Amino acid sequence: MAAPSSSIENTVKLRNAALAPAAIGEFALAQGTPAAKDKSVSMRGNALVSPVGDSLSKYLEETLRKELQAANLLDANSATQISGFLVDSDVDAAIGTGTGHLTARFVVKKADSVAYDRRLSTKLEWESSFVGLIAIPTAAQNYAFLYKKLVGTLFDDPDFRQALAK
């Protein structure tokens, strides 16, 4: 799994949205979610582990950080803070069609007041080879893309934009 990076699509969304800078709060596994969901996902018997603290919730945090940074909207001293909880995460490198899904809860606080609290999900399908040497790296790449896609879904949410409006 590659280290998180920003995407041009999300950077453009943020720059065009006239948002105020925000700080990143804590990202963790949602309460009641098995701890194994934060450690890795399995594809045809191969474990995919986050390069960010061996934690998929921290991978989500770093993805958001990179996106805000690329749009010049990251401010560690901001009174507005975005935090989150990884609710569910899965990938399947099945023969024929690979699938992945990701669910997280995002919370925006402004000076100790909750301005936004929403659970968001995204999913993805791709053509998956019979050959594991092709299917597994393809699934890993698509799984990592799910994090950018989920953060993009957050940026598209009008209530999130309102919470971060200048």
mmCIF file of C-alpha atoms in Angstrom:
data_model
loop_
_atom_site.group_PDB
_atom_site.id
_atom_site.type_symbol
_atom_site.label_atom_id
_atom_site.label_comp_id
_atom_site.label_asym_id
_atom_site.label_seq_id
_atom_site.Cartn_x
_atom_site.Cartn_y
_atom_site.Cartn_z
ATOM 1 C CA MET A 1 0.000 0.000 0.000
ATOM 2 C CA ALA A 2 1.527 3.291 -1.076
ATOM 3 C CA ALA A 3 1.786 6.271 1.252
ATOM 4 C CA PRO A 4 -1.190 8.652 1.003
ATOM 5 C CA SER A 5 -0.977 11.478 -1.505
ATOM 6 C CA SER A 6 -3.290 14.208 -2.712
ATOM 7 C CA SER A 7 -5.322 13.968 -5.895
ATOM 8 C CA ILE A 8 -5.775 16.735 -8.423
ATOM 9 C CA GLU A 9 -9.542 16.176 -8.403
ATOM 10 C CA ASN A 10 -9.826 16.697 -4.638
ATOM 11 C CA THR A 11 -7.426 19.645 -4.656
ATOM 12 C CA VAL A 12 -9.563 21.383 -7.289
ATOM 13 C CA LYS A 13 -12.743 20.680 -5.299
ATOM 14 C CA LEU A 14 -11.229 22.252 -2.205
ATOM 15 C CA ARG A 15 -9.764 25.276 -3.952
ATOM 16 C CA ASN A 16 -13.068 26.034 -5.686
ATOM 17 C CA ALA A 17 -15.128 25.690 -2.500
ATOM 18 C CA ALA A 18 -13.983 28.835 -0.616
ATOM 19 C CA LEU A 19 -13.348 26.972 2.620
ATOM 20 C CA ALA A 20 -11.536 28.142 5.731
ATOM 21 C CA PRO A 21 -8.428 26.249 6.841
ATOM 22 C CA ALA A 22 -8.895 23.483 9.399
ATOM 23 C CA ALA A 23 -6.830 21.368 11.751
ATOM 24 C CA ILE A 24 -6.770 17.585 11.781
ATOM 25 C CA GLY A 25 -7.932 15.960 14.999
ATOM 26 C CA GLU A 26 -7.725 12.348 16.054
ATOM 27 C CA PHE A 27 -8.662 9.506 13.721
ATOM 28 C CA ALA A 28 -9.340 6.113 15.262
ATOM 29 C CA LEU A 29 -11.301 2.924 14.838
ATOM 30 C CA ALA A 30 -15.018 3.374 15.527
ATOM 31 C CA GLN A 31 -16.206 2.043 18.847
ATOM 32 C CA GLY A 32 -17.548 -1.503 18.514
ATOM 33 C CA THR A 33 -15.568 -2.220 15.336
ATOM 34 C CA PRO A 34 -13.220 -5.212 15.657
ATOM 35 C CA ALA A 35 -9.587 -4.124 16.156
ATOM 36 C CA ALA A 36 -8.536 -6.301 13.216
ATOM 37 C CA LYS A 37 -10.381 -3.886 10.877
ATOM 38 C CA ASP A 38 -7.785 -1.227 11.718
ATOM 39 C CA LYS A 39 -4.751 -3.483 11.255
ATOM 40 C CA SER A 40 -5.049 -4.839 7.708
ATOM 41 C CA VAL A 41 -7.262 -6.156 4.943
ATOM 42 C CA SER A 42 -6.744 -9.513 3.294
ATOM 43 C CA MET A 43 -6.652 -10.280 -0.427
ATOM 44 C CA ARG A 44 -6.344 -13.907 -1.502
ATOM 45 C CA GLY A 45 -4.486 -14.693 1.700
ATOM 46 C CA ASN A 46 -2.174 -11.655 1.499
ATOM 47 C CA ALA A 47 -2.408 -8.973 4.180
ATOM 48 C CA LEU A 48 -2.384 -5.348 3.097
ATOM 49 C CA VAL A 49 -1.081 -3.169 5.935
ATOM 50 C CA SER A 50 -1.119 0.618 6.210
ATOM 51 C CA PRO A 51 2.268 2.340 5.897
ATOM 52 C CA VAL A 52 0.972 4.952 8.367
ATOM 53 C CA GLY A 53 1.404 3.587 11.882
ATOM 54 C CA ASP A 54 0.148 0.153 10.824
ATOM 55 C CA SER A 55 -3.346 1.632 11.156
ATOM 56 C CA LEU A 56 -5.988 2.043 8.458
ATOM 57 C CA SER A 57 -7.710 4.813 10.455
ATOM 58 C CA LYS A 58 -4.373 6.683 10.540
ATOM 59 C CA TYR A 59 -4.106 6.114 6.778
ATOM 60 C CA LEU A 60 -7.469 7.873 6.424
ATOM 61 C CA GLU A 61 -6.224 10.718 8.633
ATOM 62 C CA GLU A 62 -3.071 11.121 6.550
ATOM 63 C CA THR A 63 -5.079 11.029 3.300
ATOM 64 C CA LEU A 64 -7.219 13.912 4.569
ATOM 65 C CA ARG A 65 -4.099 15.763 5.751
ATOM 66 C CA LYS A 66 -2.437 15.465 2.328
ATOM 67 C CA GLU A 67 -5.571 16.704 0.563
ATOM 68 C CA LEU A 68 -5.980 19.736 2.832
ATOM 69 C CA GLN A 69 -2.259 20.474 2.590
ATOM 70 C CA ALA A 70 -2.327 20.418 -1.221
ATOM 71 C CA ALA A 71 -5.160 22.972 -1.219
ATOM 72 C CA ASN A 72 -3.448 25.167 1.415
ATOM 73 C CA LEU A 73 -6.293 24.485 3.850
ATOM 74 C CA LEU A 74 -4.359 22.798 6.645
ATOM 75 C CA ASP A 75 -3.813 24.930 9.755
ATOM 76 C CA ALA A 76 -2.770 23.163 12.950
ATOM 77 C CA ASN A 77 -3.859 26.245 14.959
ATOM 78 C CA SER A 78 -7.359 26.498 13.498
ATOM 79 C CA ALA A 79 -10.335 26.472 15.870
ATOM 80 C CA THR A 80 -12.044 24.216 13.308
ATOM 81 C CA GLN A 81 -10.946 20.601 13.674
ATOM 82 C CA ILE A 82 -11.783 17.543 11.570
ATOM 83 C CA SER A 83 -11.633 14.127 13.229
ATOM 84 C CA GLY A 84 -12.884 10.735 12.180
ATOM 85 C CA PHE A 85 -13.580 7.110 12.906
ATOM 86 C CA LEU A 86 -13.025 4.153 10.600
ATOM 87 C CA VAL A 87 -16.267 2.151 10.655
ATOM 88 C CA ASP A 88 -15.688 -0.514 8.000
ATOM 89 C CA SER A 89 -13.117 -1.426 5.398
ATOM 90 C CA ASP A 90 -12.849 -4.358 3.030
ATOM 91 C CA VAL A 91 -11.362 -5.452 -0.281
ATOM 92 C CA ASP A 92 -11.943 -8.574 -2.376
ATOM 93 C CA ALA A 93 -9.617 -9.524 -5.237
ATOM 94 C CA ALA A 94 -12.108 -12.064 -6.567
ATOM 95 C CA ILE A 95 -11.660 -13.597 -9.993
ATOM 96 C CA GLY A 96 -13.571 -11.521 -12.547
ATOM 97 C CA THR A 97 -14.637 -8.521 -10.485
ATOM 98 C CA GLY A 98 -12.731 -7.061 -7.575
ATOM 99 C CA THR A 99 -14.580 -4.966 -5.011
ATOM 100 C CA GLY A 100 -13.786 -2.693 -2.136
ATOM 101 C CA HIS A 101 -15.719 -0.543 0.277
ATOM 102 C CA LEU A 102 -14.884 1.955 2.975
ATOM 103 C CA THR A 103 -17.060 3.623 5.626
ATOM 104 C CA ALA A 104 -16.036 6.310 8.082
ATOM 105 C CA ARG A 105 -17.623 8.846 10.383
ATOM 106 C CA PHE A 106 -16.317 12.406 10.085
ATOM 107 C CA VAL A 107 -16.795 15.071 12.760
ATOM 108 C CA VAL A 108 -16.069 18.786 12.412
ATOM 109 C CA LYS A 109 -15.834 20.804 15.601
ATOM 110 C CA LYS A 110 -15.680 24.571 15.812
ATOM 111 C CA ALA A 111 -14.482 25.723 19.230
ATOM 112 C CA ASP A 112 -15.910 22.651 21.028
ATOM 113 C CA SER A 113 -19.220 22.776 19.158
ATOM 114 C CA VAL A 114 -20.054 20.042 16.634
ATOM 115 C CA ALA A 115 -20.681 21.626 13.236
ATOM 116 C CA TYR A 116 -20.771 18.387 11.227
ATOM 117 C CA ASP A 117 -21.143 14.707 12.101
ATOM 118 C CA ARG A 118 -21.805 12.252 9.326
ATOM 119 C CA ARG A 119 -21.114 8.662 8.350
ATOM 120 C CA LEU A 120 -19.996 8.375 4.726
ATOM 121 C CA SER A 121 -19.326 5.349 2.536
ATOM 122 C CA THR A 122 -17.857 4.626 -0.839
ATOM 123 C CA LYS A 123 -17.330 1.522 -2.907
ATOM 124 C CA LEU A 124 -15.484 0.534 -6.036
ATOM 125 C CA GLU A 125 -15.456 -2.324 -8.546
ATOM 126 C CA TRP A 126 -12.739 -3.222 -11.044
ATOM 127 C CA GLU A 127 -11.812 -6.009 -13.409
ATOM 128 C CA SER A 128 -9.829 -8.603 -11.496
ATOM 129 C CA SER A 129 -7.542 -11.171 -13.081
ATOM 130 C CA PHE A 130 -7.482 -14.894 -12.414
ATOM 131 C CA VAL A 131 -3.700 -14.543 -11.957
ATOM 132 C CA GLY A 132 -2.860 -13.523 -8.395
ATOM 133 C CA LEU A 133 0.323 -11.691 -9.444
ATOM 134 C CA ILE A 134 -1.908 -9.305 -11.396
ATOM 135 C CA ALA A 135 -5.040 -9.296 -9.233
ATOM 136 C CA ILE A 136 -3.415 -8.605 -5.851
ATOM 137 C CA PRO A 137 -1.454 -5.445 -6.813
ATOM 138 C CA THR A 138 -4.481 -4.167 -8.738
ATOM 139 C CA ALA A 139 -6.696 -4.709 -5.694
ATOM 140 C CA ALA A 140 -4.158 -2.981 -3.436
ATOM 141 C CA GLN A 141 -4.036 0.036 -5.752
ATOM 142 C CA ASN A 142 -7.823 0.266 -5.941
ATOM 143 C CA TYR A 143 -8.160 -0.179 -2.188
ATOM 144 C CA ALA A 144 -5.783 2.754 -1.563
ATOM 145 C CA PHE A 145 -7.810 4.822 -4.060
ATOM 146 C CA LEU A 146 -10.937 4.220 -1.942
ATOM 147 C CA TYR A 147 -9.460 6.537 0.722
ATOM 148 C CA LYS A 148 -9.116 9.408 -1.779
ATOM 149 C CA LYS A 149 -12.597 8.651 -3.068
ATOM 150 C CA LEU A 150 -14.088 8.712 0.451
ATOM 151 C CA VAL A 151 -12.374 11.997 1.284
ATOM 152 C CA GLY A 152 -13.689 13.359 -2.039
ATOM 153 C CA THR A 153 -17.194 12.325 -0.974
ATOM 154 C CA LEU A 154 -16.658 14.302 2.228
ATOM 155 C CA PHE A 155 -15.579 17.368 0.226
ATOM 156 C CA ASP A 156 -18.691 17.051 -1.985
ATOM 157 C CA ASP A 157 -21.064 17.065 1.004
ATOM 158 C CA PRO A 158 -22.787 20.479 1.156
ATOM 159 C CA ASP A 159 -23.083 20.237 4.960
ATOM 160 C CA PHE A 160 -19.319 19.669 5.268
ATOM 161 C CA ARG A 161 -18.695 22.671 3.030
ATOM 162 C CA GLN A 162 -21.027 24.727 5.202
ATOM 163 C CA ALA A 163 -19.162 23.636 8.331
ATOM 164 C CA LEU A 164 -15.864 24.832 6.815
ATOM 165 C CA ALA A 165 -17.229 27.917 5.033
ATOM 166 C CA LYS A 166 -15.217 31.122 5.415
#
